[in-house]
C-alpha positions as MATLAB code, in Angstrom:
seq = 'MPKTNIFTPFKKAYQSVYINNLFFYILFGHIFLFVLSFFIKELFVLTLLFTAIFAGVFCFDLFVVFRLKNGIESKRILPEKFSNGDNNDITLEIKNNYPLEVFLEIIDEIPDQFQIRDFNIKAKLKAQSSKIFPYQLKPTERGEYHFGNTNIYVRSILNLVTKRYVLGDEKMVKTYPSFLKLKQFDLKTINSMTSAYGIKRVRRIGNSFEFEQIKEYVQGDNIRDINWKATAKKNQLMVNQFVDEKAQNVYMLIDRGRTMKMPFDGLSLLDYAINASLIVSNVVIQKQDKVGLFSFSKNVNDYVAAERRNHQMGMILESLYNVKTNFEETDFGVLYSAVKHNIKQRSLLLLYTNFDSMDALERQMNYLRAINKNHLLIVIFFKNSEIVELANKSTHSEQEIIKKTVAEKFIYDKEQMVLELSKYGVNSILTTPKNLTIDAINKYIEIKSKGLI';
ca = [
      65.283   15.058   -3.376;
      64.785   15.877    0.301;
      67.720   15.038    2.534;
      67.229   12.138    4.928;
      68.479   12.506    8.453;
      70.551    9.501    9.590;
      69.301   10.066   13.119;
      65.620    9.782   12.150;
      65.325    6.001   12.815;
      67.004    6.439   16.208;
      64.681    9.351   17.004;
      61.617    7.260   16.191;
      62.929    4.371   18.264;
      63.650    6.713   21.176;
      60.155    8.196   20.989;
      58.614    4.730   21.213;
      60.474    3.785   24.419;
      58.645    4.174   27.718;
      60.248    3.301   31.060;
      57.752    1.715   33.435;
      57.234    2.628   37.083;
      58.698   -0.676   38.265;
      62.077    0.366   36.823;
      62.135    3.535   38.939;
      60.985    1.741   42.077;
      63.882   -0.719   41.732;
      66.268    2.119   40.863;
      65.278    4.041   44.008;
      65.872    0.825   45.973;
      69.415    0.622   44.604;
      70.030    4.273   45.477;
      68.874    3.555   49.012;
      71.255    0.559   49.197;
      74.175    2.709   47.982;
      73.406    5.306   50.646;
      73.144    2.553   53.254;
      76.442    1.005   52.081;
      78.171    4.294   52.958;
      77.606    3.296   56.570;
      77.815   -0.478   56.109;
      80.920   -1.140   53.963;
      80.130   -4.852   53.429;
      76.883   -3.908   51.652;
      78.622   -1.998   48.840;
      79.823   -5.034   46.869;
      76.425   -6.730   47.190;
      74.717   -3.551   45.954;
      77.031   -3.407   42.940;
      76.124   -7.015   42.129;
      72.399   -6.256   42.360;
      72.870   -3.199   40.120;
      74.729   -5.240   37.490;
      71.997   -7.896   37.500;
      69.299   -5.228   37.272;
      71.082   -3.551   34.325;
      71.338   -6.926   32.575;
      67.663   -7.717   33.125;
      66.701   -4.248   31.858;
      68.783   -4.671   28.679;
      67.269   -8.124   28.162;
      63.738   -6.733   28.521;
      64.639   -3.937   26.107;
      65.916   -6.498   23.614;
      62.812   -8.689   23.959;
      60.351   -5.857   23.391;
      62.267   -4.104   20.582;
      63.686   -7.108   18.754;
      60.819   -7.085   16.222;
      59.984   -4.059   14.115;
      56.408   -5.238   13.547;
      55.815   -7.175   16.729;
      52.176   -6.058   16.839;
      49.723   -5.617   13.977;
      46.345   -3.892   14.248;
      43.272   -3.585   12.072;
      40.295   -1.375   12.863;
      37.013   -2.547   11.304;
      34.476    0.263   10.940;
      30.936    0.234    9.531;
      30.405    1.979    6.226;
      28.320    4.603    8.039;
      27.128    5.315   11.566;
      23.484    5.291   12.646;
      22.657    8.383   14.683;
      21.401    7.738   18.210;
      22.213    3.997   18.055;
      25.083    1.855   19.325;
      27.430    1.200   16.407;
      29.897   -1.690   16.505;
      33.641   -1.091   16.043;
      36.181   -3.896   16.108;
      39.926   -3.874   16.766;
      41.760   -6.961   15.546;
      45.189   -7.242   17.203;
      47.850   -9.771   16.160;
      50.884  -10.671   18.309;
      53.971  -11.596   16.262;
      56.201  -11.987   19.334;
      57.326  -15.525   20.297;
      56.135  -14.863   23.868;
      53.076  -13.647   25.722;
      52.815   -9.856   25.895;
      50.712   -7.383   27.836;
      48.857   -4.700   25.884;
      47.329   -1.318   26.586;
      45.224   -0.163   23.629;
      44.222    3.473   23.133;
      42.154    4.130   20.023;
      41.912    7.731   18.820;
      38.137    8.215   18.826;
      36.462   11.173   17.018;
      36.269   14.424   18.979;
      32.454   14.474   18.909;
      32.302   11.675   21.491;
      34.537   13.513   23.980;
      35.861   10.201   25.300;
      39.208   10.914   26.953;
      39.617    7.723   28.978;
      39.349    5.043   26.285;
      41.647    2.257   27.407;
      41.664   -1.506   26.782;
      44.084   -3.640   28.807;
      44.704   -7.238   27.802;
      47.309   -9.926   27.385;
      47.945  -11.794   24.175;
      49.543  -15.202   23.817;
      52.520  -15.771   21.525;
      51.792  -15.792   17.791;
      48.068  -15.283   18.282;
      45.301  -12.831   17.393;
      42.408  -11.426   19.374;
      39.374   -9.275   18.587;
      38.427   -6.347   20.834;
      34.918   -5.013   20.097;
      33.462   -1.787   21.446;
      30.508    0.447   20.654;
      30.020    4.155   19.975;
      26.743    6.071   20.077;
      26.806    9.275   17.984;
      24.335   12.012   18.872;
      24.687   14.254   15.826;
      24.907   13.754   12.092;
      28.047   14.608   10.173;
      31.596   13.398    9.601;
      33.452   11.519   12.339;
      37.246   11.274   11.995;
      39.194    8.424   13.595;
      42.919    8.771   14.268;
      45.548    6.102   14.839;
      45.473    3.118   17.149;
      48.136    3.385   19.864;
      49.246    0.066   21.377;
      51.660   -0.096   24.303;
      53.438   -3.465   24.616;
      55.419   -4.845   27.554;
      56.734   -8.239   28.573;
      56.209  -10.027   31.862;
      59.304   -8.250   33.261;
      57.403   -4.941   33.098;
      60.491   -2.713   32.957;
      60.096   -1.133   29.527;
      57.186   -0.520   27.134;
      57.180   -0.067   23.367;
      54.607    2.128   21.684;
      53.156    1.132   18.321;
      51.268    3.763   16.309;
      49.163    1.719   13.913;
      46.193    2.072   11.628;
      45.134    4.842    9.285;
      43.054    7.922    9.898;
      39.539    7.250    8.633;
      36.301    9.198    8.283;
      32.821    7.764    8.827;
      29.620    9.653    8.052;
      26.781    9.530   10.553;
      23.327    9.183    8.984;
      19.847    9.190   10.554;
      18.933    6.084   12.524;
      18.870    3.489    9.725;
      19.621    0.627   12.147;
      16.070    0.913   13.481;
      14.604    0.278   10.020;
      14.695   -3.492   10.616;
      13.368   -3.071   14.149;
      10.386   -1.131   12.808;
       9.981   -3.212    9.659;
       6.293   -3.518    8.809;
       6.349   -7.322    8.917;
       8.069   -7.236   12.292;
       5.536   -4.730   13.593;
       2.618   -6.832   12.375;
       3.961   -9.897   14.181;
       4.808   -8.033   17.391;
       1.979   -5.517   17.534;
       1.490   -5.413   21.285;
       5.217   -5.313   22.028;
       5.716   -2.179   19.925;
       2.556   -0.423   21.088;
       0.979   -0.450   17.629;
      -2.793   -0.259   17.888;
      -5.040   -2.562   15.871;
      -7.599   -0.351   14.140;
     -10.841   -1.709   12.697;
     -11.195   -0.938    9.012;
     -14.111    1.310    8.204;
     -15.204    3.234    5.142;
     -14.878    2.225    1.508;
     -11.472    3.531    0.531;
     -10.304    0.209   -0.883;
      -9.410   -0.967   -4.382;
     -11.093   -3.993   -5.942;
      -8.600   -6.828   -6.457;
     -10.466   -9.997   -7.489;
     -13.500  -12.253   -6.986;
     -12.831  -15.337   -4.921;
     -14.700  -18.195   -3.234;
     -16.278  -17.396    0.102;
     -14.461  -18.756    3.161;
     -15.510  -18.520    6.765;
     -14.592  -15.102    8.133;
     -15.182  -13.131    4.903;
     -17.498  -10.138    5.159;
     -20.961  -11.207    3.935;
     -21.554   -7.657    2.690;
     -18.873   -8.274    0.047;
     -20.779  -11.183   -1.533;
     -21.001  -10.808   -5.316;
     -24.483  -12.146   -6.086;
     -24.044  -12.224   -9.862;
     -20.878  -14.301   -9.600;
     -22.562  -16.484   -6.954;
     -25.477  -17.240   -9.300;
     -23.148  -17.999  -12.177;
     -20.845  -20.316  -10.157;
     -23.638  -21.772   -8.033;
     -21.534  -21.148   -4.890;
     -20.862  -18.147   -2.691;
     -18.368  -15.721   -4.256;
     -17.079  -12.530   -2.622;
     -15.292   -9.416   -3.809;
     -11.766   -9.058   -2.431;
     -10.421   -5.576   -1.774;
      -7.017   -4.163   -0.911;
      -6.002   -0.839    0.567;
      -5.625    1.952   -1.951;
      -2.011    2.196   -3.052;
       0.255    4.902   -4.389;
      -1.126    7.598   -2.094;
       1.151   10.517   -1.311;
       2.688   10.883    2.144;
       5.069   13.762    2.925;
       7.384   14.339    5.889;
       7.608   18.070    6.648;
      10.468   18.834    9.046;
      10.768   22.131   10.877;
      14.451   23.024   11.287;
      13.921   26.273   13.200;
      15.280   27.227   16.615;
      12.600   25.377   18.617;
      13.852   22.080   17.166;
      17.325   22.653   18.619;
      16.152   21.653   22.121;
      18.102   18.576   23.360;
      16.732   15.422   24.999;
      18.985   12.521   26.042;
      21.830   13.764   23.856;
      19.786   14.192   20.655;
      18.049   17.365   19.487;
      14.338   17.390   18.654;
      15.375   17.798   15.021;
      17.336   14.531   15.122;
      14.411   12.738   16.748;
      12.183   14.062   13.951;
      14.687   13.021   11.280;
      15.057    9.494   12.707;
      11.273    9.101   12.927;
      10.833   10.433    9.371;
      13.233    7.832    8.006;
      11.485    4.951    9.776;
       7.958    6.107    8.908;
       9.047    6.576    5.273;
      10.179    2.956    5.201;
       6.795    1.808    6.555;
       4.985    3.968    3.977;
       6.924    2.396    1.108;
       6.207   -1.104    2.455;
       2.500   -0.168    2.428;
       3.086    0.634   -1.282;
       2.389    4.338   -0.884;
       4.560    7.132   -2.242;
       6.681    9.089    0.231;
       8.463   12.428   -0.039;
       9.865   15.082    2.266;
      11.279   18.545    2.661;
      12.575   20.683    5.494;
      11.806   24.347    6.065;
      12.584   27.356    8.240;
      13.099   30.681    6.473;
      13.197   28.744    3.211;
      12.577   25.226    1.901;
      15.428   22.729    1.526;
      16.083   19.047    0.894;
      12.989   18.564   -1.267;
      12.292   14.992   -2.401;
       9.137   14.456   -4.473;
       6.821   11.640   -3.365;
       7.639    8.544   -5.416;
       7.841    4.780   -4.988;
      11.118    4.234   -6.821;
      13.553    1.489   -5.862;
      16.107    4.046   -4.681;
      13.611    6.348   -2.962;
      14.799    5.360    0.525;
      18.383    6.086   -0.509;
      17.393    9.561   -1.698;
      15.493   10.212    1.537;
      18.443    9.027    3.640;
      20.855   11.333    1.805;
      18.455   14.270    2.122;
      17.928   13.712    5.843;
      21.699   13.526    6.349;
      21.995   17.117    5.122;
      19.191   18.656    7.212;
      20.701   21.282    9.512;
      18.935   23.294   12.170;
      19.363   27.030   12.729;
      18.442   29.555   15.391;
      15.891   31.485   13.332;
      12.141   31.729   13.858;
      10.340   29.362   11.488;
       8.226   31.006    8.772;
       5.131   28.833    8.252;
       4.168   31.071    5.340;
       7.103   29.505    3.484;
       5.695   26.072    4.329;
       2.247   27.004    2.988;
       3.736   28.303   -0.286;
       5.914   25.206   -0.722;
       2.993   22.831   -0.129;
       0.742   24.742   -2.526;
       3.426   24.887   -5.226;
       4.873   21.359   -4.961;
       2.061   19.095   -3.732;
      -0.861   19.141   -6.190;
      -2.578   15.875   -5.202;
      -4.341   15.471   -1.853;
      -1.736   13.963    0.479;
      -1.051   12.996    4.057;
       1.358   15.552    5.564;
       3.246   14.671    8.748;
       4.546   17.977   10.127;
       7.304   17.622   12.747;
       7.553   20.865   14.710;
       7.335   22.307   18.203;
       5.582   25.253   19.832;
       6.876   27.060   22.906;
       3.542   28.629   23.837;
      -0.067   29.071   22.790;
       0.842   32.429   21.234;
       3.390   30.684   18.993;
       0.698   28.286   17.783;
      -1.898   31.006   17.214;
       0.546   32.964   15.045;
       0.771   29.980   12.680;
      -2.801   28.721   12.917;
      -4.030   30.406    9.713;
      -1.284   28.702    7.679;
      -2.018   25.305    9.256;
      -5.733   25.650    8.547;
      -5.066   26.664    4.945;
      -2.820   23.627    4.394;
      -5.391   21.333    6.012;
      -8.100   22.440    3.546;
      -6.526   20.616    0.635;
      -4.531   17.934    2.478;
      -4.727   15.790    5.575;
      -2.318   17.538    7.937;
      -0.980   15.891   11.103;
       0.884   18.324   13.379;
       3.402   16.409   15.499;
       4.892   18.327   18.419;
       6.571   17.469   21.682;
       5.838   17.340   25.366;
       8.784   17.813   27.715;
       9.226   14.527   29.585;
      11.436   16.200   32.194;
       8.687   18.711   32.980;
       6.183   15.842   33.273;
       8.473   14.141   35.800;
       8.811   17.407   37.711;
       5.018   17.832   37.823;
       4.566   14.302   39.184;
       7.087   14.737   42.001;
       5.917   15.173   45.552;
       6.677   18.576   47.068;
       8.161   19.343   50.479;
       9.065   23.014   50.279;
       7.720   26.292   48.953;
      10.307   26.367   46.159;
       9.332   22.854   45.012;
       5.650   23.873   44.985;
       6.476   26.847   42.733;
       8.452   24.631   40.350;
       5.647   22.063   40.220;
       3.053   24.771   39.530;
       5.109   26.149   36.633;
       5.577   22.620   35.247;
       1.834   21.953   35.406;
       1.223   25.239   33.558;
       3.528   24.107   30.728;
       1.719   20.750   30.513;
      -1.663   22.482   30.490;
      -0.575   24.793   27.652;
       0.485   21.795   25.515;
      -2.859   20.097   26.086;
      -4.640   23.313   25.139;
      -2.694   23.367   21.874;
      -4.120   19.949   21.001;
      -7.646   21.222   21.699;
      -7.029   24.398   19.692;
      -5.874   22.414   16.651;
      -8.798   20.017   17.003;
     -11.224   22.946   17.105;
     -10.183   23.886   13.568;
     -10.184   20.295   12.306;
      -6.399   19.866   12.333;
      -5.162   16.467   13.559;
      -2.236   16.435   15.955;
       0.079   14.179   17.945;
       1.486   15.371   21.263;
       4.257   12.956   22.157;
       7.588   12.560   23.918;
      10.776   12.283   21.836;
      11.147    8.687   23.017;
       7.698    7.650   21.711;
       7.744    9.787   18.570;
       8.392    6.977   16.078;
       5.764    4.603   17.499;
       3.119    7.342   17.711;
       3.782    8.493   14.135;
       3.535    4.924   12.780;
       0.350    4.390   14.807;
      -1.227    7.478   13.302;
      -0.295    6.557    9.735;
      -1.677    3.003   10.086;
      -4.843    4.361   11.712;
      -5.404    6.823    8.856;
      -4.813    4.096    6.258;
      -7.199    1.737    8.039;
      -9.945    4.356    8.207;
      -9.453    5.263    4.559;
      -9.043    8.977    5.293;
      -6.686    9.569    2.355;
];
């Protein structure tokens, strides 16, 4: 058995004692009085009396603060997992077991990824009472986040001495793609708040609909859908009712090459693509289509076949959690091989990528055209919102004119990429990271409404 040191409890108690500034201010005042009493003899006795009273008050304050071993209790309430790029709620529940009001300073040991070095909550807590202290954290990268202890510094109204409590357990929380936005972009919510979310209403055209049933004609039904045989038999107008084709394949293809490492507002382009993929996948499943995904760079990873299983969203969430970017040039030949090998049925492919220049696009154009022959490919890439702001700024110097000209050249190149893709029949979305999710949902709903898949 390991030997226990009899001084360990005293060492722990000593380490939890903190002398406050007020103690030293008063102590310096007494020193000044002692120095002054060297010249004024009558002051010496009075100074001794003040010192004795001060020592008594200090010992009393020490007794009050340290009289209870568990004077303060703390409980940190964490979510099961964090949502990347969103504000996540954390709650500290503090209980005061002291028979008097105390003053608290709470320092929670937040994960290193947040780089928050000034977290501090100051409060006072009445005797024998509890209080909840909520705060929020916004992660900007996926992975494991480790919380440490909760440090609580307690003092009485005398403010001479403070006791430190080290409470709570170290805990780990995983950060997943932005699942909190799934409810915000729920299909029913979008349908009821179309204009607020920027979702476009698209008129249905074409005949890519499945027959559902024959029903009585009501005002507003399309007269072209009248079933004349059923009308003659029932002696009243009957119409054919159709629904959108279901169980169509939709795949999210995520480029995890070096161009997707570019940051915007704390998140990388890859994380924006991952968050959008999760939300669009949820909309696809609600439209009763089948959704799948994989990521690629020099090779293909995180493959999930397009299905409409009950746990499909869970599988997609776990796969997106593991997508990691790298600093290698993306090989679109690998993408072409993976699509040809794994996706046999004509499908809608949403490709999240980015191109630095027209040359970068032209190098991959043959692969994109080949994929688009057998599938409906949508190339989603990004415009730099900071460059757009720079191009719209007014100029007052030669240097600002040069910067604006360069910015306009970048914007022009991106617009030319859209035209180049369109020339070869490849659909595309040029969007900002902020509008990525809305634009992707818009495009999917538009394609479904037009019956293009």
